[in-house]
Structures are given as structure tokens and as C-alpha cells.
């Protein structure tokens, strides 16, 4: 299929946070950007005159738009940074330099320093982040330093030099910000205990630190040192409010490919996330057409080979939602909890969004494929032998037994065919009897279609439960159509769908397109029936108002309504104009009764 127009691509973007990528006609990346609301941000490029010449040129070149959905705006910012560094798009100037987002470094030393940095040096040190702003890093380091005194000097604190008394404590020691490891006043074991706690805080695992502080607070309180206890309590409050979790970046997950799949009756959609050094550097969704009702396992297996070859992936580990046969050299995980599970869920979410976008695009650009897909879905959901391209739905309308009428609405290819709608006035049933009325209407409808040799529907939907369904079945049986046309009943209360000879109803997924079409049919039949019912009732009421005048019968009332169109106009008419319709004698009676 040719590339859908830009307007179509924009119309199906979600209103979620994420990253968008612009590509030119040759498939080359032009620009990567982040957005709090993808649809609004991308639309803004096209629905206003751009101030800068560079942006105007960029907009002219855009041929296709890809996007990745993430949970928060902060994640979008980090992912944008990763993708710009990896893809180096021509029109991204801001983040293509060697500056990067800040990290927190725990230096590989005997008494490790903890400090912010923008450069990652591979010397065995630990790096946490990246963070979206330096402010976050400073706040975090202030928190850490207020909880644990650490050294800030860059001396080489080897055992020999400390023993030799090479260093003297500085002002930081006298201020209480450092416990003086340079003079051997703090043991290596105690210092490393603090570093382990800091490590856990940066990762967001605060349980141990909070527990330790609570014990300290209790001890101070028991010793009546309430000011110290209060200071510890403040530390606990700060810790409890701090959350350091990001789905997009996680230093523990290194060089992994993540695959997930969502599928429908006709296609499978496989999303691929590539992680490098704990950061997402690529997201791609592959659409696969089903040829022989392949399972999700078979489609995913095909896609893994295809995608890894296409992007030349060398990752030795992959995350999958369920077991699939892959090369023996690759380690496979099926995450159930924690950060790994969140990454897999993010992949699944992107696959779902991609499928929704494609379906919306197809609805606009290829309505026939959209219809075929829905028909195939309905056939499977309702266990039919044929696709229901022609559906008819019946509904009875009577209010306290007056003017019983019924409606038949017709859907062709999942859309209303209003020229085929029919109203029925109930002829053979006295009083309000829904079951007998349904029997009469279904019989009359299909007797007529058979006599006129018109095409019959593949599916009949009866608005009502088991009772109405069995009444309609009697009529189909009498016409010799039972088994030739599929028939179901839909009960109002819980959207239960009943099949003939099956006492257990079917409950369709509330979001399924099959249920939406059946509900649309039912609502349309209800609307169409009620409208006819109201018209009939109001005509009856108008007629009876005129007929209540002495000497005026049904035919005279009809004649007056035909000429004057409404009772109001009849009331306002002169005797002469009334006489033109019904003669002077009747005109005088009518005029007298209204004046």
C-alpha cells in the first residue's frame, strides 16, 4: 500500500506522551522530537506558518511519521536524547553535540566519591541515570550528603599513605560533612556500608535506609534527644517522598532485544525495542499478514529472525512474552515482575498503538480492507458459517399497549443501509404481546423477501432475550428457513447474546468491534421504531381531537389535516377557508368548537 498522506498519519496519532520521528521519501531520518501530547505537537508543524526557514524546509521534506509511546513526559525526554545520539538526525542540532544528560557516578576507589558527571568513563565506576535535569541530580546528591557524610577531596586514600599520616583533615571534617577517613578516623567497612545505602537510594530502593533511620530515631527518642530524633524524622520524610524510577532507562538492563505481539483475525503486529547500555535506542513495529491462520508463536518466531537480520542486532539476550524457538546461543527471558516486565509492557503498548493507528488509517484509505477485517471478526466471534455482510435487526415498540409497531433495520458491510429499513404496524396481535408481535413481523418480512426473490440476510439480530428469539425461530421454521439464516438474540441487561437451542449466553468483550456493531444495530432499530411509534401516536391524538367535534368523522378529519397540515392552523382558520375544504355546515361546527 502506498504511504498514507501526512494528514491521515497525523489523524491517528495518540494523545499520549512519547517521541516522534520524521522521515523523508527515501526513508532517511530527518528529525526526532519529544511531546507531552504526540497528536497536538506533530499537528503544530503543519497547521501554522513556521517562523524559521529551517523548520519550513524540514516540514516540506516530511514523508512519513513514526512514534513511540512512553508512560511519562520525563521518559520521553530521556528517550529523545538516546535516539538523537544514536540516529544523528540532520535537523536535530540541540542534542547532537557531545553534551549529554547528567549521571551520578560512584567512583571506583577505596573510599568512593559520589558526584554528578556528563561523561561516562569505563574505569569500573558505577553510573546511575541519566536524569532529565541537573536540578534532580543536585537534589538527590543533597539528600545523600545530608544522610551520609562522605569525602569530597580527590586524594589517593591508600592504606600506606593514611598509615604514613600523609593527609590532615580539612574544613569539611570540622563542619561534620566528612568523618575523616584520610586520617583513619572512619573505617573502610563503615564507609562502604554508607555507599551501599546510597546505591540503594539512587536505585529507588529505600527500604533499608528508612528502616535504619527509624531505628536511630527510636533510639534518640528513648534517650530524650528529641531534636536529633526530629532531624532523623525529616530525613525519613525526604526519603519517602523520593521516587527514582524510569521505564526508559535502567542501568541494570544491558544490550537486550525486546519483542512483543498483538494480533487480530488477519494480521499480527510485532514490536521490537532495542536496549543498549540500559537505554532504548530503537523501536520498530512489523506488520505481518496471516496466510494460514498462523498462531502468535509462529508469527513472533518469523518476526524475530526478520527484525534481527534487518537491524543487524548482535544482542545475546532477548525478552519475550511467551516461549518461542530461537538460536541456542541466545539467552531468552520471560519477565513477570519489575523493570524487565515494565519494558516488555512498554513494547506491548507500542504494538497495540501501532495496530490502532493502522486500523484508523485503513478505515480512511482502504475501507474495503477495513470491512473485510470486521466481517471476518464477526464471523469468528459469533461462530457463523458465512461472513455477515447483510444483517437485519428487529425491535418492537409499544407503550402501554397503544399503537404496537415494529422496526427492521438493515446493515450491509457493517454500515446502515437506510433505504432498506422497514416499519411494520402489528395487524394480528391484540394488546401488548412482544412475543406474538415478533413472530408476526419476522414472518411477514421473510415471506415477502421469498415471494419477491430478494436476497436474504446472513444474520438476523433480535432485540430481546430467549423469548423473542424463540418466537422469531417459529416464523423461520414455518417458512422453511431455519438453519439457512443465522439468528441471535441480544438481551439488554448485560449485553448477553443468545443462540437458538443454547441456554448459556455468550458475553463478548466490551471493547470488541463485533459487540459495537450489534449495539449499533440494536440502537438504530430502537430509534427507528420509536420515531414511527411517536408519529403514529401523535397522528392518532390529532385525529381524535378533530373527531371529538360532533358531526366530524374520520374522513373529514383526514381531509382537514391534508389541507391545513396541523390542528393549530385549523384552529386559526376562518369559516370561509374551512368551508372550502369541508362545506359550510361542517365549517361552522368546527369554528364554533374552537372559538
Coordinates of C-alpha atoms in Angstrom, one line a residue:
X1 CA 0.0 0.0 0.0
X2 CA 1.3 3.5 -0.8
X3 CA 2.2 5.7 2.1
X4 CA -0.9 7.4 3.6
X5 CA -1.0 11.1 3.4
X6 CA 0.5 13.2 6.2
X7 CA -3.0 14.3 7.3
X8 CA -4.1 10.7 7.7
X9 CA -0.9 9.8 9.6
X10 CA -1.5 12.8 12.0
X11 CA -5.2 12.0 12.5
X12 CA -4.4 8.6 14.0
X13 CA -1.6 9.7 16.4
X14 CA -2.5 9.2 20.1
X15 CA -2.9 12.0 22.7
X16 CA -0.1 10.4 24.9
X17 CA 3.4 11.4 25.8
X18 CA 6.1 10.0 23.5
X19 CA 8.8 10.6 20.9
X20 CA 8.0 11.3 17.2
X21 CA 10.4 10.7 14.2
X22 CA 10.1 12.4 10.8
X23 CA 11.4 10.5 7.7
X24 CA 11.9 11.8 4.1
X25 CA 10.7 10.0 0.9
X26 CA 13.9 7.8 0.9
X27 CA 13.2 6.6 4.5
X28 CA 16.1 8.7 5.9
X29 CA 15.6 10.1 9.4
X30 CA 15.1 13.9 9.4
X31 CA 14.2 14.8 13.0
X32 CA 13.4 13.3 16.4
X33 CA 11.3 15.2 18.9
X34 CA 9.5 14.6 22.2
X35 CA 5.9 15.5 23.2
X36 CA 3.6 15.6 26.1
X37 CA 0.8 15.0 23.6
X38 CA 2.0 13.5 20.3
X39 CA -1.0 14.4 18.2
X40 CA -1.0 18.1 19.3
X41 CA 2.8 18.5 18.9
X42 CA 3.1 16.9 15.5
X43 CA -0.1 18.7 14.2
X44 CA 1.5 22.1 15.2
X45 CA 4.2 21.6 12.4
X46 CA 1.6 21.5 9.7
X47 CA -1.3 23.8 10.8
X48 CA 0.6 27.1 11.2
X49 CA 3.2 29.0 9.3
X50 CA 6.6 28.2 10.7
X51 CA 8.7 31.2 11.9
X52 CA 12.2 29.7 11.0
X53 CA 13.3 28.9 7.4
X54 CA 15.0 25.7 8.6
X55 CA 11.7 24.3 10.1
X56 CA 9.8 25.2 6.8
X57 CA 12.3 23.2 4.8
X58 CA 12.0 20.3 7.3
X59 CA 8.2 20.3 7.0
X60 CA 8.3 20.2 3.2
X61 CA 10.6 17.1 3.3
X62 CA 8.5 15.1 5.8
X63 CA 7.1 12.0 4.1
X64 CA 6.3 9.7 7.0
X65 CA 6.0 9.9 10.8
X66 CA 6.8 7.2 13.3
X67 CA 6.2 7.4 17.0
X68 CA 7.0 5.6 20.3
X69 CA 4.6 5.9 23.2
X70 CA 6.1 6.1 26.8
X71 CA 4.4 6.4 30.2
X72 CA 5.6 9.9 31.2
X73 CA 7.0 13.2 29.7
X74 CA 10.2 12.6 31.6
X75 CA 10.7 9.2 29.9
X76 CA 10.0 10.9 26.5
X77 CA 12.8 13.4 27.2
X78 CA 15.3 10.6 28.0
X79 CA 14.3 8.5 25.0
X80 CA 14.6 11.5 22.7
X81 CA 18.1 12.1 23.9
X82 CA 19.1 8.4 23.3
X83 CA 17.6 8.3 19.8
X84 CA 19.2 11.6 18.7
X85 CA 22.6 10.3 19.9
X86 CA 22.1 7.0 18.1
X87 CA 20.4 8.2 14.8
X88 CA 22.1 11.6 14.5
X89 CA 19.1 13.2 12.5
X90 CA 20.1 16.1 10.2
X91 CA 17.7 18.6 11.7
X92 CA 18.5 18.0 15.4
X93 CA 21.1 20.4 16.4
X94 CA 20.5 20.9 20.1
X95 CA 21.4 17.4 21.4
X96 CA 23.8 16.1 18.7
X97 CA 26.8 17.6 20.4
X98 CA 28.9 15.5 22.9
X99 CA 27.0 17.0 25.8
X100 CA 24.7 14.6 27.5
X101 CA 22.2 14.3 30.3
X102 CA 23.8 14.2 33.8
X103 CA 24.6 10.9 35.6
X104 CA 25.5 10.2 39.2
X105 CA 28.9 8.5 39.5
X106 CA 30.1 6.3 42.4
X107 CA 33.8 6.3 41.7
X108 CA 35.8 3.1 41.7
X109 CA 38.1 4.0 44.7
X110 CA 38.9 2.7 48.1
X111 CA 36.7 5.4 49.7
X112 CA 34.4 6.1 46.7
X113 CA 33.4 9.7 46.0
X114 CA 29.8 10.3 44.8
X115 CA 29.4 13.2 42.3
X116 CA 27.5 14.3 39.1
X117 CA 29.0 13.9 35.7
X118 CA 28.1 14.2 32.0
X119 CA 30.9 11.8 30.8
X120 CA 30.9 8.1 31.2
X121 CA 34.5 6.8 31.7
X122 CA 34.9 3.0 31.6
X123 CA 37.2 2.6 34.7
X124 CA 35.0 0.3 36.7
X125 CA 33.0 3.1 38.3
X126 CA 29.2 2.9 38.6
X127 CA 26.9 5.3 36.8
X128 CA 23.2 5.9 37.5
X129 CA 20.8 7.9 35.3
X130 CA 20.7 9.7 33.0
X131 CA 18.5 12.3 34.7
X132 CA 16.3 14.8 32.9
X133 CA 17.7 17.8 34.7
X134 CA 20.8 18.8 36.8
X135 CA 18.3 20.0 39.4
X136 CA 17.2 16.4 40.0
X137 CA 20.8 15.3 40.4
X138 CA 21.7 18.1 42.8
X139 CA 18.5 17.4 44.9
X140 CA 19.4 13.7 45.0
X141 CA 23.1 14.4 46.0
X142 CA 22.0 16.9 48.6
X143 CA 19.7 14.2 50.0
X144 CA 22.5 11.6 50.0
X145 CA 25.0 14.0 51.6
X146 CA 22.5 15.1 54.3
X147 CA 22.0 11.4 55.2
X148 CA 25.6 10.1 54.9
X149 CA 28.8 12.2 55.5
X150 CA 31.2 11.5 52.5
X151 CA 34.6 12.7 51.4
X152 CA 34.7 15.3 48.6
X153 CA 38.6 15.5 48.3
X154 CA 40.3 13.7 45.4
X155 CA 43.3 12.3 47.5
X156 CA 44.5 8.8 46.9
X157 CA 43.5 7.3 50.2
X158 CA 45.6 4.1 50.0
X159 CA 46.3 2.3 53.3
X160 CA 50.0 3.1 53.2
X161 CA 49.5 6.8 52.7
X162 CA 46.9 7.0 55.6
X163 CA 49.2 5.0 57.9
X164 CA 52.1 7.3 57.0
X165 CA 50.0 10.2 58.1
X166 CA 50.3 11.9 54.7
X167 CA 46.9 13.8 55.0
X168 CA 45.3 16.1 57.5
X169 CA 41.5 16.5 58.0
X170 CA 40.1 19.6 56.2
X171 CA 37.2 22.1 57.0
X172 CA 34.6 19.5 55.7
X173 CA 35.5 17.3 58.7
X174 CA 35.1 20.2 61.2
X175 CA 31.7 21.1 59.6
X176 CA 30.6 17.5 60.1
X177 CA 30.3 16.8 56.4
X178 CA 33.0 14.1 56.4
X179 CA 34.1 11.6 59.1
X180 CA 37.9 11.9 58.3
X181 CA 38.9 8.7 56.5
X182 CA 42.1 10.5 55.4
X183 CA 43.4 10.3 59.0
X184 CA 42.0 6.8 59.5
X185 CA 39.1 8.2 61.7
X186 CA 36.5 6.3 59.7
X187 CA 36.9 2.6 58.8
X188 CA 36.7 1.3 55.3
X189 CA 33.8 -1.1 56.3
X190 CA 31.7 1.7 57.8
X191 CA 32.2 3.9 54.7
X192 CA 31.3 1.1 52.3
X193 CA 28.1 0.4 54.4
X194 CA 27.1 4.1 53.7
X195 CA 28.0 3.6 49.9
X196 CA 25.7 0.5 49.8
X197 CA 22.8 2.5 51.3
X198 CA 23.4 5.4 48.8
X199 CA 23.4 2.8 45.9
X200 CA 20.0 1.6 47.1
X201 CA 18.6 5.1 47.4
X202 CA 19.7 6.1 43.9
X203 CA 18.1 2.9 42.5
X204 CA 14.9 3.8 44.4
X205 CA 15.2 1.0 46.9
X206 CA 14.7 3.0 50.1
X207 CA 13.5 0.3 52.5
X208 CA 16.8 -0.4 54.2
X209 CA 17.7 3.2 54.7
X210 CA 14.2 4.1 56.1
X211 CA 14.4 1.1 58.5
X212 CA 17.9 2.1 59.7
X213 CA 16.8 5.7 60.3
X214 CA 13.6 4.6 62.1
X215 CA 15.8 2.6 64.5
X216 CA 18.0 5.6 65.0
X217 CA 15.0 7.9 65.6
X218 CA 13.6 5.5 68.2
X219 CA 17.0 5.3 70.0
X220 CA 17.2 9.1 70.1
X221 CA 13.6 9.4 71.4
X222 CA 14.3 6.9 74.1
X223 CA 17.3 8.9 75.2
X224 CA 15.1 12.0 75.3
X225 CA 17.2 13.6 72.4
X226 CA 14.1 14.9 70.6
X227 CA 15.9 17.4 68.4
X228 CA 18.1 14.7 66.9
X229 CA 15.1 12.4 66.6
X230 CA 13.3 15.2 64.7
X231 CA 16.2 15.7 62.3
X232 CA 16.2 11.9 61.6
X233 CA 12.4 12.1 61.0
X234 CA 12.9 14.8 58.4
X235 CA 15.4 12.5 56.6
X236 CA 12.8 9.7 56.6
X237 CA 10.1 12.1 55.1
X238 CA 12.5 13.2 52.4
X239 CA 13.3 9.5 51.6
X240 CA 9.6 8.5 51.5
X241 CA 8.8 11.3 49.0
X242 CA 11.7 10.4 46.7
X243 CA 11.0 8.2 43.7
X244 CA 13.7 7.4 41.2
X245 CA 12.2 5.1 38.6
X246 CA 12.3 5.4 34.8
X247 CA 10.9 2.8 32.4
X248 CA 13.0 4.1 29.5
X249 CA 16.4 4.0 31.2
X250 CA 17.7 1.3 33.6
X251 CA 21.4 0.7 34.1
X252 CA 20.8 -2.9 35.1
X253 CA 19.4 -3.9 31.7
X254 CA 22.2 -4.1 29.2
X255 CA 22.1 -4.8 25.4
X256 CA 18.8 -6.6 25.1
X257 CA 16.2 -7.0 22.3
X258 CA 12.6 -7.0 23.5
X259 CA 9.8 -8.4 21.3
X260 CA 6.0 -8.5 21.8
X261 CA 3.0 -9.2 19.6
X262 CA -0.7 -8.3 19.3
X263 CA -2.8 -9.8 16.6
X264 CA -6.3 -9.9 15.1
X265 CA -8.1 -12.2 12.6
X266 CA -6.0 -11.0 9.6
X267 CA -2.7 -9.5 10.8
X268 CA 0.0 -9.8 13.5
X269 CA 1.9 -6.7 14.8
X270 CA 5.3 -7.4 16.4
X271 CA 7.1 -4.6 18.3
X272 CA 10.8 -4.6 18.7
X273 CA 12.6 -2.4 21.3
X274 CA 16.4 -2.4 21.3
X275 CA 18.2 -1.6 24.5
X276 CA 21.8 -0.5 24.6
X277 CA 23.5 0.2 28.0
X278 CA 20.2 0.4 29.7
X279 CA 18.7 2.9 27.2
X280 CA 16.1 2.4 24.4
X281 CA 17.8 3.2 21.2
X282 CA 15.3 1.8 18.7
X283 CA 11.6 1.0 18.4
X284 CA 10.2 -0.7 15.3
X285 CA 6.8 -2.4 14.6
X286 CA 6.5 -5.1 11.9
X287 CA 3.0 -5.8 10.4
X288 CA 2.7 -9.4 9.2
X289 CA -0.3 -10.6 7.1
X290 CA -1.7 -14.0 8.2
X291 CA -1.8 -16.5 5.3
X292 CA -2.9 -19.8 7.0
X293 CA -4.3 -18.7 10.5
X294 CA -0.8 -18.7 12.0
X295 CA -0.5 -18.6 15.8
X296 CA 1.1 -15.7 17.7
X297 CA 4.1 -18.1 18.4
X298 CA 4.7 -18.7 14.7
X299 CA 4.4 -15.1 13.8
X300 CA 6.7 -13.9 16.6
X301 CA 9.3 -16.5 15.6
X302 CA 9.3 -15.3 12.0
X303 CA 9.5 -11.7 13.1
X304 CA 12.4 -12.2 15.5
X305 CA 14.6 -13.6 12.7
X306 CA 13.5 -11.0 10.2
X307 CA 13.9 -8.0 12.6
X308 CA 17.3 -9.1 14.0
X309 CA 18.7 -9.5 10.4
X310 CA 17.2 -6.2 9.2
X311 CA 18.8 -4.2 12.1
X312 CA 21.9 -6.4 12.3
X313 CA 21.3 -7.0 16.1
X314 CA 24.1 -8.6 18.0
X315 CA 22.3 -8.8 21.4
X316 CA 22.9 -12.1 23.2
X317 CA 19.7 -11.7 25.3
X318 CA 16.0 -11.2 24.4
X319 CA 12.9 -10.7 26.4
X320 CA 9.7 -12.4 25.1
X321 CA 6.1 -12.6 26.4
X322 CA 6.0 -16.5 25.9
X323 CA 8.4 -19.3 24.8
X324 CA 9.4 -19.3 21.1
X325 CA 12.2 -21.3 19.4
X326 CA 15.3 -19.2 18.8
X327 CA 19.0 -19.8 18.2
X328 CA 20.7 -21.8 21.0
X329 CA 23.3 -19.0 21.6
X330 CA 20.7 -16.5 22.6
X331 CA 19.5 -16.2 26.3
X332 CA 15.7 -15.9 26.5
X333 CA 13.8 -14.4 29.4
X334 CA 10.0 -14.1 30.1
X335 CA 9.8 -11.3 32.6
X336 CA 7.0 -11.4 35.1
X337 CA 7.9 -8.6 37.5
X338 CA 9.9 -5.4 38.0
X339 CA 11.7 -3.3 35.5
X340 CA 12.1 -6.0 32.9
X341 CA 8.4 -6.7 32.9
X342 CA 7.7 -2.9 32.5
X343 CA 10.0 -2.8 29.4
X344 CA 8.0 -5.7 27.9
X345 CA 4.7 -4.0 28.7
X346 CA 6.0 -0.8 27.0
X347 CA 6.7 -2.9 23.9
X348 CA 3.2 -4.4 24.0
X349 CA 1.7 -1.0 24.4
X350 CA 3.6 0.3 21.3
X351 CA 2.4 -2.7 19.3
X352 CA -1.2 -2.0 20.4
X353 CA -0.9 1.7 19.5
X354 CA 0.6 0.8 16.1
X355 CA -2.3 -1.6 15.4
X356 CA -4.9 1.1 16.3
X357 CA -3.1 3.6 14.1
X358 CA -3.0 1.2 11.1
X359 CA -6.7 0.3 11.5
X360 CA -7.7 4.0 11.7
X361 CA -5.5 4.7 8.6
X362 CA -7.0 1.7 6.7
X363 CA -10.5 2.9 7.6
X364 CA -9.8 6.2 5.8
X365 CA -7.6 5.0 2.9
X366 CA -8.8 1.4 2.3
X367 CA -12.4 1.0 3.5
X368 CA -12.8 -2.4 1.8
X369 CA -10.0 -4.0 3.8
X370 CA -11.5 -2.4 7.0
X371 CA -14.9 -4.0 6.1
X372 CA -13.4 -7.4 5.3
X373 CA -11.5 -7.4 8.7
X374 CA -14.6 -6.6 10.6
X375 CA -16.7 -9.2 8.8
X376 CA -14.0 -11.8 9.5
X377 CA -14.0 -10.8 13.2
X378 CA -17.8 -11.1 13.4
X379 CA -17.8 -14.5 11.7
X380 CA -15.3 -15.8 14.2
X381 CA -16.9 -14.1 17.3
X382 CA -20.4 -15.3 16.6
X383 CA -19.5 -18.7 15.3
X384 CA -21.1 -18.1 11.9
X385 CA -20.6 -20.2 8.7
X386 CA -20.5 -17.1 6.5
X387 CA -19.4 -13.5 6.8
X388 CA -22.4 -11.4 7.8
X389 CA -22.3 -8.8 5.0
X390 CA -26.1 -8.4 5.2
X391 CA -27.6 -8.2 8.7
X392 CA -31.2 -7.4 9.8
X393 CA -32.3 -6.4 13.3
X394 CA -35.9 -6.3 14.6
X395 CA -37.3 -4.3 17.5
X396 CA -40.8 -4.0 18.9
X397 CA -42.2 -0.7 20.2
X398 CA -45.4 -0.3 22.2
X399 CA -46.2 2.0 25.0
X400 CA -48.9 0.6 27.4
X401 CA -50.2 -1.5 24.5
X402 CA -51.1 1.5 22.3
X403 CA -50.2 1.6 18.6
X404 CA -48.0 -1.6 18.6
X405 CA -45.3 -1.2 15.8
X406 CA -42.1 -2.9 14.9
X407 CA -38.9 -1.9 13.1
X408 CA -36.5 -3.7 10.9
X409 CA -33.1 -2.1 10.2
X410 CA -30.6 -3.4 7.7
X411 CA -26.8 -3.2 7.8
X412 CA -24.7 -4.0 4.7
X413 CA -20.9 -4.4 5.1
X414 CA -21.2 -3.2 8.7
X415 CA -22.9 0.1 7.8
X416 CA -26.6 1.2 7.9
X417 CA -28.5 0.7 4.6
X418 CA -31.3 3.2 5.3
X419 CA -33.2 2.6 2.1
X420 CA -33.8 -1.0 3.2
X421 CA -35.2 0.0 6.6
X422 CA -38.9 -1.1 7.1
X423 CA -41.7 -0.2 9.6
X424 CA -44.4 -2.7 10.5
X425 CA -47.8 -2.0 12.0
X426 CA -48.9 -5.0 14.0
X427 CA -52.0 -6.4 12.5
X428 CA -52.9 -9.8 14.0
X429 CA -52.0 -9.3 17.7
X430 CA -54.4 -7.7 20.2
X431 CA -52.8 -5.8 23.1
X432 CA -49.1 -5.7 24.1
X433 CA -47.7 -9.1 23.3
X434 CA -44.0 -8.8 22.3
X435 CA -43.5 -12.5 21.5
X436 CA -46.5 -12.7 19.2
X437 CA -45.7 -9.4 17.6
X438 CA -42.1 -10.6 16.9
X439 CA -43.4 -13.8 15.3
X440 CA -45.8 -11.8 13.0
X441 CA -43.2 -9.3 11.9
X442 CA -40.4 -11.8 11.1
X443 CA -42.9 -14.0 9.2
X444 CA -44.2 -11.0 7.1
X445 CA -40.6 -9.8 6.4
X446 CA -39.2 -13.0 5.1
X447 CA -42.4 -14.2 3.4
X448 CA -42.2 -11.0 1.3
X449 CA -38.4 -11.4 0.6
X450 CA -39.1 -15.0 -0.6
X451 CA -42.0 -14.0 -2.8
X452 CA -40.1 -11.1 -4.4
X453 CA -37.0 -13.3 -4.7
X454 CA -34.9 -10.7 -2.8
X455 CA -31.6 -11.7 -1.2
X456 CA -31.8 -13.0 2.4
X457 CA -29.5 -11.8 5.2
X458 CA -26.7 -14.0 6.6
X459 CA -27.6 -12.9 10.1
X460 CA -30.8 -11.8 12.0
X461 CA -30.5 -10.0 15.3
X462 CA -33.5 -10.0 17.6
X463 CA -33.6 -7.2 20.2
X464 CA -34.6 -9.3 23.2
X465 CA -33.7 -12.4 25.1
X466 CA -34.7 -16.1 24.8
X467 CA -38.5 -15.4 24.5
X468 CA -38.3 -13.1 21.5
X469 CA -35.6 -15.3 19.9
X470 CA -37.8 -18.5 20.1
X471 CA -40.8 -16.5 18.6
X472 CA -38.7 -15.4 15.6
X473 CA -37.5 -19.0 15.2
X474 CA -41.1 -20.3 14.9
X475 CA -41.6 -18.0 11.9
X476 CA -38.3 -19.0 10.2
X477 CA -39.4 -22.7 10.7
X478 CA -42.8 -22.0 9.2
X479 CA -41.1 -20.5 6.1
X480 CA -38.5 -23.4 5.9
X481 CA -35.6 -21.0 6.6
X482 CA -34.4 -22.4 9.9
X483 CA -30.7 -23.3 9.6
X484 CA -30.4 -21.3 6.4
X485 CA -30.1 -17.9 8.2
X486 CA -28.1 -17.5 11.4
X487 CA -30.2 -15.8 14.2
X488 CA -29.2 -14.4 17.6
X489 CA -30.9 -12.5 20.4
X490 CA -29.3 -9.7 22.4
X491 CA -30.7 -9.1 25.9
X492 CA -30.5 -5.5 27.2
X493 CA -29.3 -6.0 30.7
X494 CA -25.7 -7.4 30.4
X495 CA -25.4 -7.5 26.6
X496 CA -25.9 -11.2 26.7
X497 CA -26.1 -12.8 23.2
X498 CA -28.3 -15.9 22.9
X499 CA -28.1 -18.6 20.2
X500 CA -31.0 -21.0 19.3
X501 CA -31.1 -24.2 21.4
X502 CA -28.3 -22.9 23.7
X503 CA -29.4 -21.9 27.2
X504 CA -25.9 -20.4 28.1
X505 CA -25.5 -16.8 26.7
X506 CA -22.3 -15.6 25.0
X507 CA -20.6 -12.5 26.6
X508 CA -18.4 -10.6 24.1
X509 CA -15.5 -8.4 25.2
X510 CA -17.0 -4.9 25.9
X511 CA -14.4 -3.3 23.5
X512 CA -14.9 -5.8 20.6
X513 CA -15.9 -4.4 17.3
X514 CA -18.5 -7.2 16.9
X515 CA -20.3 -6.1 20.0
X516 CA -20.1 -2.4 18.9
X517 CA -21.8 -3.3 15.6
X518 CA -24.6 -5.4 17.3
X519 CA -25.2 -2.5 19.8
X520 CA -25.3 0.0 16.9
X521 CA -27.9 -2.2 15.1
X522 CA -30.0 -2.5 18.2
X523 CA -29.8 1.2 19.0
X524 CA -30.7 2.1 15.3
X525 CA -33.7 -0.3 15.4
X526 CA -34.8 1.2 18.6
X527 CA -34.5 4.8 17.3
X528 CA -36.3 3.9 14.0
X529 CA -39.1 2.1 15.8
X530 CA -39.7 4.8 18.4
X531 CA -39.8 7.5 15.8
X532 CA -42.5 5.7 13.8
X533 CA -44.4 4.9 17.1
X534 CA -44.3 8.6 18.1
X535 CA -45.6 9.7 14.7
X536 CA -48.4 7.2 14.8
X537 CA -49.4 8.2 18.4
X538 CA -49.3 11.9 17.6
X539 CA -51.4 11.5 14.4
X540 CA -53.9 9.4 16.4
X541 CA -54.1 12.1 19.1
X542 CA -54.6 14.9 16.5
X543 CA -57.2 12.8 14.6
X544 CA -59.1 12.1 17.8
X545 CA -59.1 15.8 18.8
X546 CA -60.9 16.7 15.5
X547 CA -63.2 13.6 15.6
X548 CA -64.4 14.6 19.1
X549 CA -66.3 17.5 17.4
X550 CA -70.0 16.5 16.8
X551 CA -70.6 15.7 13.1
X552 CA -67.0 15.3 12.2
X553 CA -65.8 11.8 11.3
X554 CA -62.5 10.2 10.4
X555 CA -62.6 11.1 6.7
X556 CA -63.4 14.7 7.4
X557 CA -60.5 14.9 10.0
X558 CA -58.1 13.4 7.5
X559 CA -59.2 15.9 4.7
X560 CA -58.7 18.8 7.0
X561 CA -55.2 17.7 8.1
X562 CA -54.3 17.1 4.5
X563 CA -55.3 20.7 3.5
X564 CA -54.2 22.6 6.7
X565 CA -51.2 20.4 7.8
X566 CA -51.8 20.9 11.5
X567 CA -54.5 21.4 14.1
X568 CA -53.1 24.8 15.1
X569 CA -53.7 26.1 11.5
X570 CA -57.3 24.6 11.6
X571 CA -57.9 26.5 14.9
X572 CA -56.7 29.8 13.3
X573 CA -58.6 29.3 10.0
X574 CA -61.6 31.5 9.0
X575 CA -65.0 29.9 8.4
X576 CA -64.7 30.6 4.7
X577 CA -61.4 28.8 4.3
X578 CA -62.7 25.8 6.3
X579 CA -65.8 25.8 4.1
X580 CA -63.7 25.4 1.0
X581 CA -62.4 22.1 2.4
X582 CA -65.5 20.6 4.1
X583 CA -68.5 22.7 3.3
X584 CA -70.2 25.5 5.2
X585 CA -72.3 23.3 7.6
X586 CA -69.2 21.4 9.0
X587 CA -67.1 24.6 8.9
X588 CA -69.5 26.3 11.3
X589 CA -69.3 23.3 13.7
X590 CA -65.5 23.3 13.6
X591 CA -65.2 27.1 14.0
X592 CA -67.7 27.1 16.9
X593 CA -65.9 24.3 18.8
X594 CA -62.5 26.1 18.7
X595 CA -63.8 29.6 19.4

